[in-house]
Amino acid sequence: RRLCSLGGVEWRVVLYESGRRVIGLGATFNKRLWYSIGTAVSTELRAFNSIGRAGLTVWSPNVNPFRDPRWGRGQEVPSEDPHTCRTYAHMYVKGLQGGDGMYLKTAATCKHFAAYDLESWGGVDRFTFDAHVTKRDMTEYYLPAFKECVQEAKAASVMCAYNRINGTPACGDGNLLTHTLREKWGFDGFVVSDCDAIENEYTTHKWANDGGDATANSLQAGCDLNCGSTYQTFTHHALKNTTLTHTHVDNALYNIFTVRMRVGMFDPPEVPELHVSF
């Protein structure tokens, strides 16, 4: 497989984990290499997009720091060191999204926000895990790479994680998604859930009462887009039966469609910046 985008490509082509050796890239400490790989990936994505074979939202980079070797996905991230993670995030996102012109080359998605480093251990899996994290640990260890993504690299998207953080699912955490991400860091893109993370809020975490409650809580918290069917199924119900308002839905749509415009989805393909051929 030619593309090495870690995680997946939105729409018709999903290339899971075809860049599994990110831990090796991190070990090079080569910022120019990280940027060059991001540039190559985004060029190929534009070429695939020009023939209708790929979207332009890239679920990459994975910048969770590799704190515990028992995680099982450490090969997907650049380092256990938060400084290396943030530097890799900056250079790779810049490569994926291109220069400072009118259009984004692709829309990078920094993931998994946040404190996500457990797949399955001792009877606990990522769908039920509650990460007990101190404020200092969050500030000094788990968040720096995401802050770099948003404030310096200007990533267009952030993916919220499966796990809870101190009792609250990441995709339903307004302090994380709105207060920290948007109000403190100035994020102006869209937040997408990991796949079925909104459904997990009521099925595995037992945090929300039902799908309508999970939908309302997550949209109000700042999760704009649901990978899964929960929003599609329950938004109408939530608007009628919860505190969710049309303003919350409008805000989510604004964030999503702004990024779609920034990658040129509504402009003629003949625009030179939008067309890359093989």
Coordinates of C-alpha atoms in Angstrom, one line a residue:
R1 CA 0.0 0.0 0.0
R2 CA 1.4 3.4 -1.0
L3 CA -0.4 5.6 1.5
C4 CA 1.1 5.7 5.0
S5 CA -1.6 7.7 6.7
L6 CA -2.1 6.3 10.2
G7 CA -5.7 5.5 11.2
G8 CA -7.8 6.1 8.1
V9 CA -9.0 8.3 5.3
E10 CA -12.5 9.6 5.4
W11 CA -15.1 8.5 2.7
R12 CA -14.4 5.8 0.2
V13 CA -11.0 4.6 1.0
V14 CA -10.1 3.6 4.6
L15 CA -6.5 2.6 5.0
Y16 CA -6.2 1.4 8.6
E17 CA -2.7 1.3 10.2
S18 CA -0.7 1.3 7.0
G19 CA 1.8 3.6 8.7
R20 CA 2.3 1.4 11.8
R21 CA 6.0 2.2 12.3
V22 CA 5.5 5.7 13.6
I23 CA 7.5 4.8 16.7
G24 CA 10.4 4.2 14.3
L25 CA 9.9 7.6 12.7
G26 CA 9.9 9.2 16.1
A27 CA 13.3 7.5 16.9
T28 CA 14.8 9.4 13.9
F29 CA 14.3 12.8 15.6
N30 CA 14.2 14.1 12.0
K31 CA 11.7 16.9 11.7
R32 CA 12.3 17.4 8.0
L33 CA 11.5 13.7 7.4
W34 CA 8.3 13.9 9.4
Y35 CA 7.2 16.9 7.3
S36 CA 8.2 15.3 4.1
I37 CA 6.2 12.1 4.8
G38 CA 3.1 14.2 5.6
T39 CA 3.6 16.1 2.4
A40 CA 3.9 12.8 0.4
V41 CA 0.8 11.4 2.0
S42 CA -1.3 14.5 1.3
T43 CA -0.2 14.6 -2.3
E44 CA -1.2 11.0 -2.9
L45 CA -4.6 11.7 -1.2
R46 CA -5.2 14.6 -3.4
A47 CA -4.5 12.4 -6.4
F48 CA -6.8 9.7 -5.2
N49 CA -9.5 12.3 -4.5
S50 CA -9.2 13.7 -8.0
I51 CA -10.4 10.3 -9.3
G52 CA -13.1 9.8 -6.7
R53 CA -11.2 7.2 -4.6
A54 CA -10.6 9.0 -1.4
G55 CA -11.8 11.8 0.8
L56 CA -9.7 14.6 2.2
T57 CA -10.1 14.2 6.0
V58 CA -7.1 12.2 7.4
W59 CA -7.4 10.5 10.8
S60 CA -3.8 11.2 11.6
P61 CA -1.6 11.8 13.4
N62 CA -1.9 9.7 16.5
V63 CA -0.1 11.8 19.1
N64 CA -0.9 10.0 22.4
P65 CA 2.3 9.7 24.3
F66 CA 3.5 6.1 24.8
R67 CA 3.5 6.0 28.6
D68 CA 2.9 2.3 29.2
P69 CA 4.5 -0.4 27.0
R70 CA 1.5 -2.7 27.8
W71 CA -0.8 -0.4 25.7
G72 CA -0.5 -2.5 22.5
R73 CA -0.6 0.4 20.1
G74 CA 2.7 2.1 20.9
Q75 CA 4.0 1.4 17.4
E76 CA 1.4 4.0 16.1
V77 CA 2.8 6.9 18.1
P78 CA 6.1 8.8 17.9
S79 CA 7.4 8.6 21.5
E80 CA 6.9 8.4 25.2
D81 CA 8.3 11.9 25.4
P82 CA 5.7 14.7 25.2
H83 CA 8.2 17.1 23.6
T84 CA 8.9 14.7 20.8
C85 CA 5.2 14.0 20.4
R86 CA 4.4 17.7 20.0
T87 CA 7.2 18.3 17.6
Y88 CA 6.2 15.3 15.4
A89 CA 2.5 16.5 15.6
H90 CA 3.5 19.9 14.4
M91 CA 5.6 18.8 11.4
Y92 CA 3.3 16.0 10.3
V93 CA 0.2 18.1 10.4
K94 CA 2.0 20.9 8.5
G95 CA 2.9 18.3 5.8
L96 CA -0.6 17.0 5.6
Q97 CA -2.3 20.3 5.4
G98 CA 0.1 22.2 3.1
G99 CA 1.1 25.8 3.2
D100 CA -0.7 28.9 4.2
G101 CA -2.7 29.4 1.0
M102 CA -6.4 29.6 0.5
Y103 CA -7.0 25.8 0.7
L104 CA -6.0 23.0 3.0
K105 CA -4.3 20.2 1.1
T106 CA -6.0 17.7 3.4
A107 CA -7.6 18.1 6.8
A108 CA -5.5 16.5 9.5
T109 CA -7.1 14.9 12.6
C110 CA -5.0 14.8 15.8
K111 CA -6.1 11.8 18.0
H112 CA -7.1 10.4 20.5
F113 CA -8.1 13.4 22.7
A114 CA -7.1 12.6 25.5
A115 CA -5.3 10.3 28.1
Y116 CA -5.9 7.3 25.8
D117 CA -3.4 4.5 26.3
L118 CA -5.2 1.3 27.1
E119 CA -6.7 -1.3 24.7
S120 CA -7.4 -4.2 27.0
W121 CA -5.8 -5.1 30.3
G122 CA -6.9 -7.0 33.4
G123 CA -10.5 -7.2 32.3
V124 CA -10.7 -3.5 31.3
D125 CA -10.9 -2.3 27.7
R126 CA -10.9 1.0 25.9
F127 CA -14.7 1.1 25.8
T128 CA -15.0 1.0 29.6
F129 CA -11.7 2.5 30.8
D130 CA -11.8 5.5 33.1
A131 CA -8.4 7.3 33.1
H132 CA -7.8 8.9 36.5
V133 CA -5.5 11.7 35.7
T134 CA -4.3 14.6 37.8
K135 CA -4.5 18.2 36.5
R136 CA -0.7 18.3 36.4
D137 CA -0.4 15.1 34.4
M138 CA -2.9 16.3 31.9
T139 CA -1.2 19.7 31.5
E140 CA 2.4 18.4 31.4
Y141 CA 2.1 15.0 29.7
Y142 CA -1.2 14.2 27.9
L143 CA -2.2 17.5 26.4
P144 CA 1.0 19.2 25.0
A145 CA 0.9 17.4 21.6
F146 CA -2.7 18.3 21.1
K147 CA -2.1 21.9 22.1
E148 CA 0.7 22.0 19.5
C149 CA -1.6 20.5 16.9
V150 CA -4.2 23.3 17.5
Q151 CA -2.2 26.4 18.3
E152 CA 0.9 26.0 16.2
A153 CA 0.1 23.5 13.4
K154 CA -3.6 24.6 13.1
A155 CA -5.0 21.1 12.6
A156 CA -8.4 21.2 11.1
S157 CA -9.8 18.4 13.2
V158 CA -9.4 16.6 16.5
M159 CA -10.7 13.1 17.4
C160 CA -12.1 12.6 20.9
A161 CA -11.2 9.2 22.5
Y162 CA -13.2 6.2 23.7
N163 CA -12.2 6.4 27.4
R164 CA -13.5 8.4 30.3
I165 CA -11.3 10.9 32.0
N166 CA -12.0 11.2 35.7
G167 CA -15.5 9.8 35.2
T168 CA -16.6 11.7 32.1
P169 CA -16.3 10.2 28.5
A170 CA -13.9 12.2 26.5
C171 CA -16.5 12.9 23.7
G172 CA -19.0 14.2 26.3
D173 CA -16.5 16.3 28.2
G174 CA -17.3 20.0 27.7
N175 CA -14.4 21.1 29.8
L176 CA -12.1 19.3 27.4
L177 CA -13.8 19.9 24.1
T178 CA -15.1 23.4 24.6
H179 CA -13.3 25.1 27.5
T180 CA -9.8 23.8 26.8
L181 CA -9.8 23.1 23.1
R182 CA -11.8 26.1 21.8
E183 CA -11.8 28.7 24.4
K184 CA -8.3 28.3 25.8
W185 CA -6.4 27.1 22.6
G186 CA -8.5 28.8 20.0
F187 CA -9.4 25.7 18.0
D188 CA -11.6 26.6 14.9
G189 CA -12.0 23.2 13.3
F190 CA -14.4 20.3 14.0
V191 CA -14.3 17.5 16.6
V192 CA -15.1 14.0 15.5
S193 CA -15.7 11.0 17.8
D194 CA -13.8 7.8 17.5
C195 CA -16.1 5.2 15.9
D196 CA -19.1 4.4 18.1
A197 CA -17.7 6.4 21.0
I198 CA -21.0 8.2 21.4
E199 CA -22.9 4.9 21.5
N200 CA -20.4 3.7 24.2
E201 CA -21.5 6.5 26.5
Y202 CA -24.7 4.7 27.3
T203 CA -23.9 1.1 26.3
T204 CA -20.5 0.4 27.9
H205 CA -19.7 3.4 30.1
K206 CA -23.3 3.6 31.4
W207 CA -22.8 7.3 31.7
A208 CA -25.7 8.5 29.6
N209 CA -29.3 7.2 30.0
D210 CA -29.8 6.4 26.3
G211 CA -28.9 7.4 22.8
G212 CA -30.8 10.7 23.0
D213 CA -29.1 11.6 26.2
A214 CA -25.6 10.7 24.8
T215 CA -26.3 12.7 21.6
A216 CA -27.4 15.8 23.6
N217 CA -24.5 15.6 26.0
S218 CA -21.9 15.2 23.3
L219 CA -23.1 17.8 20.9
Q220 CA -23.4 20.3 23.8
A221 CA -20.0 19.3 25.0
G222 CA -18.5 20.1 21.6
C223 CA -18.3 16.9 19.7
D224 CA -19.4 18.0 16.2
L225 CA -19.4 14.8 14.2
N226 CA -20.2 11.2 15.2
C227 CA -18.4 8.3 13.6
G228 CA -21.2 5.9 14.0
S229 CA -25.0 6.1 13.8
T230 CA -25.9 7.6 17.2
Y231 CA -26.3 11.2 16.0
Q232 CA -28.1 10.1 12.9
T233 CA -30.6 8.0 14.9
F234 CA -31.2 10.2 18.0
T235 CA -30.6 13.9 17.1
H236 CA -34.3 14.4 16.3
H237 CA -35.3 12.7 19.5
A238 CA -32.8 14.7 21.5
L239 CA -34.1 18.0 20.1
K240 CA -37.6 17.1 21.3
N241 CA -36.8 15.5 24.6
T242 CA -33.6 17.0 26.0
T243 CA -31.9 20.3 26.5
L244 CA -30.3 20.1 23.0
T245 CA -31.2 23.0 20.8
H246 CA -31.0 23.8 17.1
T247 CA -28.1 26.2 18.0
H248 CA -26.0 23.3 19.2
V249 CA -26.7 21.5 15.9
D250 CA -26.0 24.6 13.8
N251 CA -22.7 25.2 15.6
A252 CA -21.6 21.6 14.8
L253 CA -22.6 22.0 11.2
Y254 CA -20.8 25.3 10.9
N255 CA -17.6 23.7 12.2
I256 CA -17.8 20.8 9.8
F257 CA -18.8 22.7 6.7
T258 CA -16.1 25.3 7.3
V259 CA -13.4 22.6 7.0
R260 CA -15.1 21.1 4.0
M261 CA -14.9 24.5 2.3
R262 CA -11.3 24.9 3.4
V263 CA -10.3 21.7 1.5
G264 CA -12.2 22.9 -1.6
M265 CA -15.1 20.4 -1.6
F266 CA -17.5 23.0 -3.1
D267 CA -15.2 24.5 -5.6
P268 CA -14.5 23.5 -9.2
P269 CA -11.9 20.7 -9.5
E270 CA -10.2 22.8 -12.2
V271 CA -8.8 25.1 -9.5
P272 CA -5.1 24.4 -9.7
E273 CA -4.6 24.0 -6.0
L274 CA -7.2 21.3 -5.9
H275 CA -6.1 19.0 -8.7
V276 CA -3.2 16.6 -8.3
S277 CA -2.9 13.8 -10.9
F278 CA -0.9 10.6 -10.8

